[in-house]
Short mmCIF file of C-alpha atoms in Angstrom, two decimals:
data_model
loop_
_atom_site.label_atom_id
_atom_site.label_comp_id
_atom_site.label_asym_id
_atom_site.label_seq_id
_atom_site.Cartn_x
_atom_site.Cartn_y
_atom_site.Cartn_z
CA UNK J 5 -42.24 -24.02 -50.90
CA UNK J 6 -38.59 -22.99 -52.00
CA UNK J 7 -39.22 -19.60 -50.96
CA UNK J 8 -40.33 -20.48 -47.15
CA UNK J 9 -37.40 -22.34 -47.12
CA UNK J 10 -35.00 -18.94 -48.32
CA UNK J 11 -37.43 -16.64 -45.44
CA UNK J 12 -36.34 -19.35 -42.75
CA UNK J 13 -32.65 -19.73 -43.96
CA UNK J 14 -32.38 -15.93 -43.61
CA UNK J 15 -33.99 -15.88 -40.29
CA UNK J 16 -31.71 -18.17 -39.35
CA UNK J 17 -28.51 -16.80 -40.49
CA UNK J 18 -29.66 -12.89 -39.04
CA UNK J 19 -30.04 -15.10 -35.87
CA UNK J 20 -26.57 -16.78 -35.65
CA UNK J 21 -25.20 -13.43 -36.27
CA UNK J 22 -27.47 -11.61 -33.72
CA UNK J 23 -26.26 -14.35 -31.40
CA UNK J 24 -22.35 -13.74 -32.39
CA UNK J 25 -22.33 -10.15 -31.74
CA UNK J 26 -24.04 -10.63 -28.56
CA UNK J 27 -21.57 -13.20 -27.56
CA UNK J 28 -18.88 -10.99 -29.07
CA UNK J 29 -20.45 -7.71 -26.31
CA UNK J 30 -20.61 -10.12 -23.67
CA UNK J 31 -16.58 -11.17 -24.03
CA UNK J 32 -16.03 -7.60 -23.98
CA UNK J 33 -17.80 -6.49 -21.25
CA UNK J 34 -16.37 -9.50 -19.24
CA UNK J 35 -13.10 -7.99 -20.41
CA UNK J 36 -13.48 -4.67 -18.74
CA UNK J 37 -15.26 -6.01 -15.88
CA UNK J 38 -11.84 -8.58 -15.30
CA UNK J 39 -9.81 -5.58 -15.81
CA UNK J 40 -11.26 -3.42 -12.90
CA UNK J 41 -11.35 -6.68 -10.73
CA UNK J 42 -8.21 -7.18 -11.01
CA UNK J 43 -7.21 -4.42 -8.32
CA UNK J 44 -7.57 -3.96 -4.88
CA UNK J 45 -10.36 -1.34 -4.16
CA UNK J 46 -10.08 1.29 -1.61
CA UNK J 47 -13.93 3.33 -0.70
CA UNK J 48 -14.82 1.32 -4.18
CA UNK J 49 -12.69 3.02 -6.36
CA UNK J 50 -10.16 0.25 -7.84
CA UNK J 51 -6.28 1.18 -7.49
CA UNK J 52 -4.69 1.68 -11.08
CA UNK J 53 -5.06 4.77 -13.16
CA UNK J 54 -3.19 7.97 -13.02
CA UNK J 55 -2.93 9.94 -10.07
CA UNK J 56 -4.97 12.73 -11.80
CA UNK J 57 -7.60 10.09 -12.74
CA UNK J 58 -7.42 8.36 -8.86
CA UNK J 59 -7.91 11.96 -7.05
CA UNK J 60 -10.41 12.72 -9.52
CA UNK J 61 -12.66 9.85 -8.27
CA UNK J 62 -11.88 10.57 -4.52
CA UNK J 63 -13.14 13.96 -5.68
CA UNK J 64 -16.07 13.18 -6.08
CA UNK J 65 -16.35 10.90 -3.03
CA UNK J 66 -15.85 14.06 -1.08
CA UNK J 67 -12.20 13.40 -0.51
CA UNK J 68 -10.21 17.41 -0.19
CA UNK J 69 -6.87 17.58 -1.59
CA UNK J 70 -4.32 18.71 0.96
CA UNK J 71 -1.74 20.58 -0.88
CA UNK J 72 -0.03 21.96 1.75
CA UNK J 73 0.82 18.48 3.36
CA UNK J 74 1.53 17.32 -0.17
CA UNK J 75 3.97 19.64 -0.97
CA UNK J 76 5.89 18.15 2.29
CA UNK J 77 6.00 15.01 0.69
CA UNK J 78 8.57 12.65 -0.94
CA UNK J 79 7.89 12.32 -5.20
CA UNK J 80 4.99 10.07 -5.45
CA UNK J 81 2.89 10.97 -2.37
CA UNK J 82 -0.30 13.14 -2.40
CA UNK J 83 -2.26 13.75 0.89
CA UNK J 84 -6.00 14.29 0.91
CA UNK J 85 -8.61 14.64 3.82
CA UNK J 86 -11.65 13.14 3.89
CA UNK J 87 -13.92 10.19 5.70
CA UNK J 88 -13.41 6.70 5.46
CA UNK J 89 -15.79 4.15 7.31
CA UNK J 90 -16.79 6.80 8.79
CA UNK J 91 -13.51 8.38 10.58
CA UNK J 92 -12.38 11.55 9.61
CA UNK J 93 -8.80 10.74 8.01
CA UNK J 94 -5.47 11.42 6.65
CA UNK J 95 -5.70 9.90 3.13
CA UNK J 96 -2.17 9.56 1.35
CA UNK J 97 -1.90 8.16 -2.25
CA UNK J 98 1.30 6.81 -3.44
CA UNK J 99 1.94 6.78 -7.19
CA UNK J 100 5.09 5.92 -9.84
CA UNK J 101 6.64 8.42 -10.45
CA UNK J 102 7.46 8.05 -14.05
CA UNK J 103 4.27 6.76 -15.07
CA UNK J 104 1.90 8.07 -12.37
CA UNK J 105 -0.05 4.93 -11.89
CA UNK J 106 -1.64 4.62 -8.36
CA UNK J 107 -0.26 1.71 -6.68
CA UNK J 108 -0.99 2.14 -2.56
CA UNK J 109 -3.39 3.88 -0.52
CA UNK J 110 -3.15 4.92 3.16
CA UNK J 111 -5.96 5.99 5.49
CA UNK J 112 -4.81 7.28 8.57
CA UNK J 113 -6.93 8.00 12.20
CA UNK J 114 -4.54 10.65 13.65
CA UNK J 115 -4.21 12.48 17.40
CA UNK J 116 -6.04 9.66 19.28
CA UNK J 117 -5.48 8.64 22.87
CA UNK J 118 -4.13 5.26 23.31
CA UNK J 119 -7.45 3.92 24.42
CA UNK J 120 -9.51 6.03 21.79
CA UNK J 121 -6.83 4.22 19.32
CA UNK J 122 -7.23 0.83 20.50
CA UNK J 123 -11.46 1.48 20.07
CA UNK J 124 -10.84 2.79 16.26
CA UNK J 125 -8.89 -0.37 15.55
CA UNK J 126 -11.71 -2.71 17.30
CA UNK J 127 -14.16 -0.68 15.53
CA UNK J 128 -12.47 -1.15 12.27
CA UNK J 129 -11.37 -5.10 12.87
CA UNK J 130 -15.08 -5.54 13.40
CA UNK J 131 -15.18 -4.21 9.65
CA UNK J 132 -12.82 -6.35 8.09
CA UNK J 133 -14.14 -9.67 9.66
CA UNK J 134 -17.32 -9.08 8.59
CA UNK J 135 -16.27 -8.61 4.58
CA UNK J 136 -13.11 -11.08 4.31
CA UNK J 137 -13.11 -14.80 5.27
CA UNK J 138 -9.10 -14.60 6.20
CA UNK J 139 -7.40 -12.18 8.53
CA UNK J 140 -3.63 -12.82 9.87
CA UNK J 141 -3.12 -11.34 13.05
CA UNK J 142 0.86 -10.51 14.18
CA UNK J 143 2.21 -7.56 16.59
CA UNK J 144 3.28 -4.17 15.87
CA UNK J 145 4.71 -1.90 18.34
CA UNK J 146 3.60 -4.05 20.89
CA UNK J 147 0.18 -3.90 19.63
CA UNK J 148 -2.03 -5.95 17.74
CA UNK J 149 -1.57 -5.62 13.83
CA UNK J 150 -4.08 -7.52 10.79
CA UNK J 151 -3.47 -8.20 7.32
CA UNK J 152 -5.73 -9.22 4.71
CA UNK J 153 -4.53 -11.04 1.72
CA UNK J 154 -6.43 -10.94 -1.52
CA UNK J 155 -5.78 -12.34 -5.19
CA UNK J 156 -5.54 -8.30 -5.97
CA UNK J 157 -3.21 -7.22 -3.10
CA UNK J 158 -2.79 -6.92 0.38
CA UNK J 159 -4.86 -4.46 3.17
CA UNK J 160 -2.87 -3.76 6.12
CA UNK J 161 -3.76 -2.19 9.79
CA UNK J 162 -1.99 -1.46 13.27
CA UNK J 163 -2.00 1.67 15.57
CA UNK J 164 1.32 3.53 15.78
CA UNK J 165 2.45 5.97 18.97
CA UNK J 166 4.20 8.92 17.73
CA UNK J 167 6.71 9.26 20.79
CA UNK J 168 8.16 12.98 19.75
CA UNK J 169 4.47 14.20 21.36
CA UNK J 170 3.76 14.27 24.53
CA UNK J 171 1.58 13.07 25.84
CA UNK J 172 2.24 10.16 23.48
CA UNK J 173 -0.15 10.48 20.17
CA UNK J 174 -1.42 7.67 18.20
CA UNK J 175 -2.86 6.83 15.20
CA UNK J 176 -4.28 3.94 13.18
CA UNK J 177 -3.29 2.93 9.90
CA UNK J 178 -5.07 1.01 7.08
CA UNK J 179 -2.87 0.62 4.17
CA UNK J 180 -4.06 -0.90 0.82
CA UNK J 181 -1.70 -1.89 -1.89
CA UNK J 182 -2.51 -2.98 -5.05
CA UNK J 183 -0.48 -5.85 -6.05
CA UNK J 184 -0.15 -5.42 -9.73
CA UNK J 185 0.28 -1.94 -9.63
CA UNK J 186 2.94 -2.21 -6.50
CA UNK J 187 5.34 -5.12 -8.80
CA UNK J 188 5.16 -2.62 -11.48
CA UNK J 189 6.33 0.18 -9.18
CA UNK J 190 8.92 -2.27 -7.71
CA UNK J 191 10.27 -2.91 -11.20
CA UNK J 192 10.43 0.50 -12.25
CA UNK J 193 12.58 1.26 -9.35
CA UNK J 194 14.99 -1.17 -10.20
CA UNK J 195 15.38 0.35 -13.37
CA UNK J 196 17.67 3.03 -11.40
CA UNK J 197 20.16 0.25 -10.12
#
């Protein structure tokens, strides 16, 4: 009799600690999955890392580094080319420059016609209405402009005339900027002053 009761004692200790260390992996993987949720995404891929990490996973999203355009750049820009939601675009990545975390990324539809601009933007509206609940709508450059406003950051879009072509170009932006990332870029800045 006292030795069924020692078999079911052990069984029953092995089982609290199975049931700690699973409880112990779950914390942890609810850890890491926090930590990636905790950024704004742009084509899935959330916005922290290095640069060299972030244009590795554009990479292999297809996304062509565009070192030409780069090299025209101010410090903390790269430019890329690739497709997003299904528009052939100007990508450009904006990092810190001391610690080359990625904090804002910019797709950008370029050479349209006005009307072929306005369509893009309708197109792409469409898009964001049907994946976030809240959209604020304002004006810029006499067009219609939307912003989305997450926990995680802030997604931005408007169409913008380049008047130095003519005819007049334009173009429409969607800007993504990752909240977290974007203070820490802020106060790293004001580390200069």
């Amino acid at each position: 009799m006292f030795y069924l009761h020692l078999q079911k004692l052990k069984k029953t200790t092995s089982m609290k600690r199975f049931l700690s260390t699973l409880f112990c992996l779950l914390l942890v993987v609810a850890a890491f999955a926090q930590t990636s949720n905790g950024h704004m995404k742009y084509m899935g891929i959330p916005i922290t890392g290095t640069i060299a990490q972030f244009q590795e996973k554009l990479a292999a999203k297809g996304v062509k580094y565009n070192q030409q355009l780069s090299g025209m750049l101010e410090a903390g820009t790269r430019s890329f080319n690739g497709t997003f939601a299904g528009n052939k675009v100007t990508i450009f990545v904006y990092y810190d420059i001391r610690s080359t975390i990625v904090y804002r990324v910019k797709s950008v539809i370029e050479d349209l016609k006005e009307d072929i601009a306005e369509q893009k933007y309708a197109s792409m509206r469409q898009l964001f209405m049907q994946k976030y609940d809240e959209i604020s709508y304002g004006e810029q450059n006499d067009k219609e402009a939307l912003s989305v406003y997450t926990d995680n950051g802030r997604i931005d879009m408007y169409i913008s005339k380049n008047s130095l072509a003519y005819p007049y170009e334009y173009s429409v932006h969607i800007d993504y900027l990752d909240a977290s990332n974007s203070n820490k870029n802020d106060d790293s800045r004001l580390d200069d002053i």
